[in-house]
PDB file of C-alpha atoms and ligand atoms in Angstrom:
ATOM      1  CA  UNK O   1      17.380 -17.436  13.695  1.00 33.00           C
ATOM      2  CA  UNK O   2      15.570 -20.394  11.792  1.00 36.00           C
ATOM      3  CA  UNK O   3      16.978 -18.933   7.860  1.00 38.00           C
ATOM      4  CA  UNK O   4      20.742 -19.448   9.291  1.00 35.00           C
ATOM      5  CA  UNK O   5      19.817 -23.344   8.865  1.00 39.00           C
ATOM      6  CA  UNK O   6      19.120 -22.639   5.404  1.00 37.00           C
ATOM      7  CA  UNK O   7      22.134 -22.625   2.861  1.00 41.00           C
ATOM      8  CA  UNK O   8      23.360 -19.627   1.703  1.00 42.00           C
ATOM      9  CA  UNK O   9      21.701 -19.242  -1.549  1.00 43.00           C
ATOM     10  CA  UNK O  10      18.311 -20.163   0.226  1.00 42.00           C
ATOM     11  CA  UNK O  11      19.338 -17.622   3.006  1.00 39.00           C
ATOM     12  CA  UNK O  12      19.723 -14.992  -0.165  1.00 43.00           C
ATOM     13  CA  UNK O  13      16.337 -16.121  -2.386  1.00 44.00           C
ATOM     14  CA  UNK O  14      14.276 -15.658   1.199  1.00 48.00           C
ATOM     15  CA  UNK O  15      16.421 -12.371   2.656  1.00 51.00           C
ATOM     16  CA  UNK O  16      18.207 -11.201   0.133  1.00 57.00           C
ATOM     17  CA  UNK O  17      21.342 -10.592   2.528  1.00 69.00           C
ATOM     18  CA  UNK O  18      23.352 -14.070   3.034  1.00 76.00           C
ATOM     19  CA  UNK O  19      25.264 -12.525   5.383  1.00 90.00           C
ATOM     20  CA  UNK O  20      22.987 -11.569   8.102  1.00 94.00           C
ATOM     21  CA  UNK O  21      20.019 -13.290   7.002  1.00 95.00           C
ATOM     22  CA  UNK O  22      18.128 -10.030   6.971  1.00 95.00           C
ATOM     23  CA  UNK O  23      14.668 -10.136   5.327  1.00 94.00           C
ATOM     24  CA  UNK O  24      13.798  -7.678   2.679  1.00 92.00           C
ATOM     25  CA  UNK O  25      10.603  -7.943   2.100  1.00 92.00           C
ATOM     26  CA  UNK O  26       9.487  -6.326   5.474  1.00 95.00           C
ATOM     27  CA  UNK O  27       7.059  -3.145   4.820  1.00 97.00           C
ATOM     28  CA  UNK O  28       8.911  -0.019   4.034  1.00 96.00           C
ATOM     29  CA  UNK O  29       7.784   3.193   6.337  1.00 98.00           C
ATOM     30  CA  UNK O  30       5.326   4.820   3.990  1.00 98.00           C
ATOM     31  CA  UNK O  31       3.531   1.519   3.081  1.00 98.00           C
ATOM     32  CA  UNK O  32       3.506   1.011   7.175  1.00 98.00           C
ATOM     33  CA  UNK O  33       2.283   4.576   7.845  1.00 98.00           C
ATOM     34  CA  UNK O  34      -0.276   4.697   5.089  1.00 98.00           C
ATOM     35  CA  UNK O  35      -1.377   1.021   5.507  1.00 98.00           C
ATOM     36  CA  UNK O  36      -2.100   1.928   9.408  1.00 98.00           C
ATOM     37  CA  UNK O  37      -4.390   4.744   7.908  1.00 98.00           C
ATOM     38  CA  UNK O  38      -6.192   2.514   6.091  1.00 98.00           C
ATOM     39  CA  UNK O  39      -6.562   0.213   8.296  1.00 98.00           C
ATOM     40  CA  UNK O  40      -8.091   2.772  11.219  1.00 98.00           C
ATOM     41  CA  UNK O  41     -10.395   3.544   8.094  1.00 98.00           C
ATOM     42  CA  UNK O  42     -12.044   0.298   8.726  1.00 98.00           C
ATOM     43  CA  UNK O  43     -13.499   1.288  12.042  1.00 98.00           C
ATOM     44  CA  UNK O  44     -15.415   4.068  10.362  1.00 98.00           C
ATOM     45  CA  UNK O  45     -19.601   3.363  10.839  1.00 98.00           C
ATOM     46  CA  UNK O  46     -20.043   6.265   7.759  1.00 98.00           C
ATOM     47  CA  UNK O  47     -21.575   3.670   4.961  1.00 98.00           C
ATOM     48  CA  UNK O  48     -20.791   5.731   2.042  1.00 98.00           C
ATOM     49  CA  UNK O  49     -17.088   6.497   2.664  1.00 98.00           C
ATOM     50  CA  UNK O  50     -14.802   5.069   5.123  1.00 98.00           C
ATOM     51  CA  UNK O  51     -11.154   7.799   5.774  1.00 98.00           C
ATOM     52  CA  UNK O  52      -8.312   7.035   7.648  1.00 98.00           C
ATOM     53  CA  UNK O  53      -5.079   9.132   9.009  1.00 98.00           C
ATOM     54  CA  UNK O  54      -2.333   8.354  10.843  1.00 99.00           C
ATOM     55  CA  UNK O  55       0.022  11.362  12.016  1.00 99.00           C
ATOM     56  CA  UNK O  56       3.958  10.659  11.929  1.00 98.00           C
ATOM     57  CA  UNK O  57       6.638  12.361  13.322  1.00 98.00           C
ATOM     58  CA  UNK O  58      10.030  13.505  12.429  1.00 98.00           C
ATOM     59  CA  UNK O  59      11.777  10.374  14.052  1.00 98.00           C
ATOM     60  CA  UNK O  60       8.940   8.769  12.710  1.00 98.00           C
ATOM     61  CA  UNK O  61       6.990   7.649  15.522  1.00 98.00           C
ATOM     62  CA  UNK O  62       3.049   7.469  14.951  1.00 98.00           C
ATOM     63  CA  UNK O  63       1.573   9.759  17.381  1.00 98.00           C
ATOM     64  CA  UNK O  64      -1.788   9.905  16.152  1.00 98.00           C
ATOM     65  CA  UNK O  65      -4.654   7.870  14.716  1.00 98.00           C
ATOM     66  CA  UNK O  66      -8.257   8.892  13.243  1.00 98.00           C
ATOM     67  CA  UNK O  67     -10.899   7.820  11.521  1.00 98.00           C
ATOM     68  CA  UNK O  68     -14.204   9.494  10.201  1.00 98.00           C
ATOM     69  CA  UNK O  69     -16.875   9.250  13.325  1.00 98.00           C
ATOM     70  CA  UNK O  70     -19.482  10.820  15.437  1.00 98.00           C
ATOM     71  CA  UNK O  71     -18.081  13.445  18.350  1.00 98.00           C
ATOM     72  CA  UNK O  72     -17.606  10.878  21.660  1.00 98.00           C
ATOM     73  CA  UNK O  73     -20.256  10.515  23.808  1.00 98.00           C
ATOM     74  CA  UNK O  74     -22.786  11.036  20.555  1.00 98.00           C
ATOM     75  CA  UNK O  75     -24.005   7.359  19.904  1.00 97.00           C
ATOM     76  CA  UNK O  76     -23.393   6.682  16.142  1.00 95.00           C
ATOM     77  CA  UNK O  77     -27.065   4.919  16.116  1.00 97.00           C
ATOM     78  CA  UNK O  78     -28.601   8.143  17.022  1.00 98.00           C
ATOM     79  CA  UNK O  79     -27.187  10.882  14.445  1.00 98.00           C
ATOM     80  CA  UNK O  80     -27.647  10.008  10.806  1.00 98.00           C
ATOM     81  CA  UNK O  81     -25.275   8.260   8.694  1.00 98.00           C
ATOM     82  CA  UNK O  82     -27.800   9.496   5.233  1.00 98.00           C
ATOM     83  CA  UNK O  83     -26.737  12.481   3.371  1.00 97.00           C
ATOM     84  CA  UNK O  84     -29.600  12.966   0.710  1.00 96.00           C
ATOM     85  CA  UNK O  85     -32.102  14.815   3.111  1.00 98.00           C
ATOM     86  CA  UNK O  86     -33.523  17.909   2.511  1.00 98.00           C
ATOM     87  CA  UNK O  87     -33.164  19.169   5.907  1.00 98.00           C
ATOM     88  CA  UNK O  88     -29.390  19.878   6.597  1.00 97.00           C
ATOM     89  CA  UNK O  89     -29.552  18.062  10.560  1.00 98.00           C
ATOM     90  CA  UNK O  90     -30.908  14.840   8.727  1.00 98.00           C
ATOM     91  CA  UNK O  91     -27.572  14.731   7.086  1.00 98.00           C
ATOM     92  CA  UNK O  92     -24.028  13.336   8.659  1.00 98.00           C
ATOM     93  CA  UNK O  93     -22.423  16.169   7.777  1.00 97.00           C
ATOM     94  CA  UNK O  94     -23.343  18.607  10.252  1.00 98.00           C
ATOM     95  CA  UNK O  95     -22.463  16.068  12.686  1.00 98.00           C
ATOM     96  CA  UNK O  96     -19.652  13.615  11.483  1.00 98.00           C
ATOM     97  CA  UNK O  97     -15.794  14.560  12.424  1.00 98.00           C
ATOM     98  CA  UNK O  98     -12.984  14.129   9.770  1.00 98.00           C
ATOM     99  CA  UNK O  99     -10.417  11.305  10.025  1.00 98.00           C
ATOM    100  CA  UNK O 100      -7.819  14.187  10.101  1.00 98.00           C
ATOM    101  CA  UNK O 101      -9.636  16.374  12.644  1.00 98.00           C
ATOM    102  CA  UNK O 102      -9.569  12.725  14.752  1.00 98.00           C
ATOM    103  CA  UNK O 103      -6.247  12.158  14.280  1.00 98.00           C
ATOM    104  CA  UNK O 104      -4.968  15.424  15.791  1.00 98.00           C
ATOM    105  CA  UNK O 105      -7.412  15.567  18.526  1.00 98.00           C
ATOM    106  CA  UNK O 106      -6.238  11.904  19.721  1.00 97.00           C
ATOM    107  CA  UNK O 107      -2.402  12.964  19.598  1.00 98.00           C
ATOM    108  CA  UNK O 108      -0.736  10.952  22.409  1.00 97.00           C
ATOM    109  CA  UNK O 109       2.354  13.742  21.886  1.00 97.00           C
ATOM    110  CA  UNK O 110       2.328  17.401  23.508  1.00 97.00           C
ATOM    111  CA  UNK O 111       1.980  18.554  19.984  1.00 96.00           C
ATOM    112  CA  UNK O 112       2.307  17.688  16.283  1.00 98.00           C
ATOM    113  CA  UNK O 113       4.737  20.233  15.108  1.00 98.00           C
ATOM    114  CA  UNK O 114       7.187  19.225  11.957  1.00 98.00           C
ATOM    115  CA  UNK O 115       4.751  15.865  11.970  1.00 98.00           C
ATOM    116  CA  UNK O 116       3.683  14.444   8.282  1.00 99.00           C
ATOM    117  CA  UNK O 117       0.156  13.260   8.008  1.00 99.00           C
ATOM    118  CA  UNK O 118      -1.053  10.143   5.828  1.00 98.00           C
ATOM    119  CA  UNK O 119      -4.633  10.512   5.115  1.00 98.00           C
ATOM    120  CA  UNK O 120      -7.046   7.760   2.686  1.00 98.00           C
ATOM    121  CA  UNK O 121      -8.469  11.761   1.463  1.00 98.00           C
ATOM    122  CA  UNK O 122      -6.725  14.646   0.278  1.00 98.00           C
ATOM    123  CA  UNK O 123      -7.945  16.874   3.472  1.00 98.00           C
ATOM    124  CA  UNK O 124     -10.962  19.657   3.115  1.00 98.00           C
ATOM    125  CA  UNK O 125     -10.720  22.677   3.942  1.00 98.00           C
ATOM    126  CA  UNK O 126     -11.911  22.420   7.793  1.00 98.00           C
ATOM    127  CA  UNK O 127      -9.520  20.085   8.206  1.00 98.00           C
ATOM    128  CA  UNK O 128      -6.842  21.991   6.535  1.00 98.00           C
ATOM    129  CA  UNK O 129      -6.992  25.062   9.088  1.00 98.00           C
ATOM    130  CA  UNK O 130      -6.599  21.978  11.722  1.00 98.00           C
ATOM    131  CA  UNK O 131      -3.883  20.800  10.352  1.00 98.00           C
ATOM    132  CA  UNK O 132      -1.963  24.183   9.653  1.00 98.00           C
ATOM    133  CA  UNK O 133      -2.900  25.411  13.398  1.00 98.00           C
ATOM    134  CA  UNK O 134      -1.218  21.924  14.625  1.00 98.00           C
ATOM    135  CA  UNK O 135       1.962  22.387  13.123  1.00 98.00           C
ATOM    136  CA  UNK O 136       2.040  19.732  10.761  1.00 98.00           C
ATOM    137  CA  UNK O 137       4.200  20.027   8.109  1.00 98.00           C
ATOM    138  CA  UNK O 138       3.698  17.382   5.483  1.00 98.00           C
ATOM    139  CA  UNK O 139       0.939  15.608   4.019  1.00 98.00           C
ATOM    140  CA  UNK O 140       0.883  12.490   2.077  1.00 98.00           C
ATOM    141  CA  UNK O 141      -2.707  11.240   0.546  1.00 98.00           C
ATOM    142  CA  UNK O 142      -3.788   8.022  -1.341  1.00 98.00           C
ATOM    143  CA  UNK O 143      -6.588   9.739  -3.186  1.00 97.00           C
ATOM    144  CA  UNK O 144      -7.539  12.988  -4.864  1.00 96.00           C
ATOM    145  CA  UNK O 145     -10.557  11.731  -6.035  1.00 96.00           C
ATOM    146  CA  UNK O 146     -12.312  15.616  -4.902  1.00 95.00           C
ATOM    147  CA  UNK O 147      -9.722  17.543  -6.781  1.00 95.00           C
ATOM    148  CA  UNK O 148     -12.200  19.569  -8.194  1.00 97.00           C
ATOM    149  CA  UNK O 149     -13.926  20.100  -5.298  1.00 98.00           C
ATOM    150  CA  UNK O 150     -14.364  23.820  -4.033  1.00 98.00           C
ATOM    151  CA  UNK O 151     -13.264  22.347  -0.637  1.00 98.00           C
ATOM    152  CA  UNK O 152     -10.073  21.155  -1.974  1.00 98.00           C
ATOM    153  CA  UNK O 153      -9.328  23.843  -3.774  1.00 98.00           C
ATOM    154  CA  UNK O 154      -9.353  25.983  -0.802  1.00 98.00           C
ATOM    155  CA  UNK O 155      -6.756  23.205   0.926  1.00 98.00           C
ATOM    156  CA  UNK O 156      -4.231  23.456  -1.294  1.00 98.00           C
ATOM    157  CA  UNK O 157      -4.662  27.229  -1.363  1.00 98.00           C
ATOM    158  CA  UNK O 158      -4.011  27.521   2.549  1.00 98.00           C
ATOM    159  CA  UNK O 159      -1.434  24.685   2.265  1.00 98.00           C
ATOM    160  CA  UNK O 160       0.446  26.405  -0.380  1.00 98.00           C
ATOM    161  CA  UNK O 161       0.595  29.890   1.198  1.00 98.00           C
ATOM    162  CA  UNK O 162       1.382  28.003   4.501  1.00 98.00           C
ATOM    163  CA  UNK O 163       4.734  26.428   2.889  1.00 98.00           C
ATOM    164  CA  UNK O 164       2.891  22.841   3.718  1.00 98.00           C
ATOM    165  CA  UNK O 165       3.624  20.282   1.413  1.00 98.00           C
ATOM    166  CA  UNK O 166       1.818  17.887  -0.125  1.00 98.00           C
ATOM    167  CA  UNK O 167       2.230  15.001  -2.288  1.00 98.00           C
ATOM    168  CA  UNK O 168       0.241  11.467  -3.535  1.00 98.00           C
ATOM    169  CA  UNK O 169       1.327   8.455  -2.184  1.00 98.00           C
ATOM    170  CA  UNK O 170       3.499   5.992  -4.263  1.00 98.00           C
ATOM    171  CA  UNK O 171       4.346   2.580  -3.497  1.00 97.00           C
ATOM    172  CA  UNK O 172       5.446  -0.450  -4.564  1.00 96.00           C
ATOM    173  CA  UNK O 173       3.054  -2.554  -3.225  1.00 97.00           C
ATOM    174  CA  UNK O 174      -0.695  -3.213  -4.461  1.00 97.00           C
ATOM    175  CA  UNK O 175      -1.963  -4.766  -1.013  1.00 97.00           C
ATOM    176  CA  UNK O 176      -0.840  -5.889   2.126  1.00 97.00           C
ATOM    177  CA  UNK O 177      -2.310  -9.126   3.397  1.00 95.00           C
ATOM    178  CA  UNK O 178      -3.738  -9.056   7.280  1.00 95.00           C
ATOM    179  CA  UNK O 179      -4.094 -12.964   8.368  1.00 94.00           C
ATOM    180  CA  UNK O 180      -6.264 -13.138  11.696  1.00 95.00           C
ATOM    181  CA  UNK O 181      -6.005 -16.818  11.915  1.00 94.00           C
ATOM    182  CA  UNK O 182      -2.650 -18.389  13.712  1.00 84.00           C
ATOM    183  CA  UNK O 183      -0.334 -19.445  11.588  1.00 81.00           C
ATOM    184  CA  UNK O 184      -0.307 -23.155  10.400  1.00 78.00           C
ATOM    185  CA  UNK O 185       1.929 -25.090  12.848  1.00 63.00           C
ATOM    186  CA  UNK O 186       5.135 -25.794  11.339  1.00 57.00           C
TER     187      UNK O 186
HETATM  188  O1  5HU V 201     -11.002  14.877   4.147  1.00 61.97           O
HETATM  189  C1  5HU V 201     -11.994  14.226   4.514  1.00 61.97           C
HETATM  190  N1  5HU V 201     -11.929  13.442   5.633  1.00 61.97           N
HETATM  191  C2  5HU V 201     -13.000  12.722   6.074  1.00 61.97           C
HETATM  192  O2  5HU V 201     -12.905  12.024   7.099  1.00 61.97           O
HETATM  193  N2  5HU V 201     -14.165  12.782   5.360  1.00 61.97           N
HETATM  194  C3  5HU V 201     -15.308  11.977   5.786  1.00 61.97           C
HETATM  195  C4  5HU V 201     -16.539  12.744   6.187  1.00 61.97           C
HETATM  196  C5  5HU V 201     -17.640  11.826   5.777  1.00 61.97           C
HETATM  197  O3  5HU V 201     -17.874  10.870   6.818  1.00 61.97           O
HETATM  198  C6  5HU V 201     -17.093  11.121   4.559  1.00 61.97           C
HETATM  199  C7  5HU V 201     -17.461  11.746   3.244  1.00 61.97           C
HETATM  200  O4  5HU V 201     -18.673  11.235   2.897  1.00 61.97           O
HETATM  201  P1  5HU V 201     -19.233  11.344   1.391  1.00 61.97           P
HETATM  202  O5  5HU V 201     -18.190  10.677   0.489  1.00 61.97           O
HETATM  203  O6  5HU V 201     -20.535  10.612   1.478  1.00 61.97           O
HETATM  204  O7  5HU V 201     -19.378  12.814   1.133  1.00 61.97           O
HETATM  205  O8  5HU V 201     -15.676  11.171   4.685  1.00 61.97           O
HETATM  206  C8  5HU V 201     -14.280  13.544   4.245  1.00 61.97           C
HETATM  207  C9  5HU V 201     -13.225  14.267   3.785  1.00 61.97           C
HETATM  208  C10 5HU V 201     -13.412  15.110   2.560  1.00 61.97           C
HETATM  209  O9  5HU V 201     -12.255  15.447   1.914  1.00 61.97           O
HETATM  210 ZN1   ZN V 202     -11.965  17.256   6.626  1.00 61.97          ZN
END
């Protein structure tokens, strides 16, 4: 309601519709979906690499959020976050549980069937089988950076024989600012 004081070729430079005084610049639903990915990432204790998915579904409502984390009720200052020691149960591997494994676990829907999944990762192979036995249908990742990876290689295997698509996220957008202050007082 405050633009519809402005004239209308201030309503159009700050909306871009001078008829309803729409805004345009709002966040389109990928950059929301991906960004709240992300953003779960940040809750991750792992030190070396921090994953995030958010699970979406056809009327795209976000019915699931993970991150990369210790099983519940295992105290993430007990199990190591190290993955360089000789003995396998010194490393977070045997123990840590994927961002996509996370996700699906903590759906708040019956199921996830015909949902798309936006991961930080391109999803391994354990997660994979998760995500094919859930029903999901779609999955959009910001980074391939383990293409070569044996792991991978067996995810898009499963995906493709499954008929699951998958595809890198594209946007617009570099960054999206979070402010945690209040806005200045106008
Ligand atoms: O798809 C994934 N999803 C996911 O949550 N992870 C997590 C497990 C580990 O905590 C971390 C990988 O650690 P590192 O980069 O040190 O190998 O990321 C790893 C993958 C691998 O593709
Ligand atoms: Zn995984």
């Amino acid at each position: 309601m405050e633009n519809l004081s402005l004239n209308n070729e201030e309503v159009l430079f700050n909306n871009g519709n001078s008829q309803t005084g729409k805004r345009n610049d709002y966040l389109e639903w990928e950059d929301y979906f991906m960004a709240v990915a992300i953003l779960s990432a940040q809750r991750s204790k792992d030190p070396a690499k921090q994953v995030g998915a958010c699970i979406v579904s056809e009327d795209k409502k976000i019915v699931g959020i993970g991150y990369n984390g210790m099983p519940n009720g295992c105290s993430d200052d007990e199990l190591p976050w190290v993955k360089n020691q000789a003995d396998e149960l010194d490393n977070k591997f045997a123990y840590v549980c994927h961002a996509e494994m996370n996700a699906i676990m903590n759906k708040n829907t019956y199921d996830v069937k015909d949902c798309t999944i936006y991961t930080a990762l391109f999803p391994c192979n354990e997660c994979a089988k998760l995500i094919i036995q859930s029903g999901i249908r779609q999955i959009v990742y910001l980074s391939d950076e383990n293409k070569n990876k044996k792991s991978i290689l067996a995810s898009k295997r499963m995906f493709n024989l499954a008929g699951i698509s998958y595809r890198q996220f594209e946007s617009k957008r570099s960054e999206i600012v979070i402010n945690l202050r209040q806005p200045e007082a106008h």
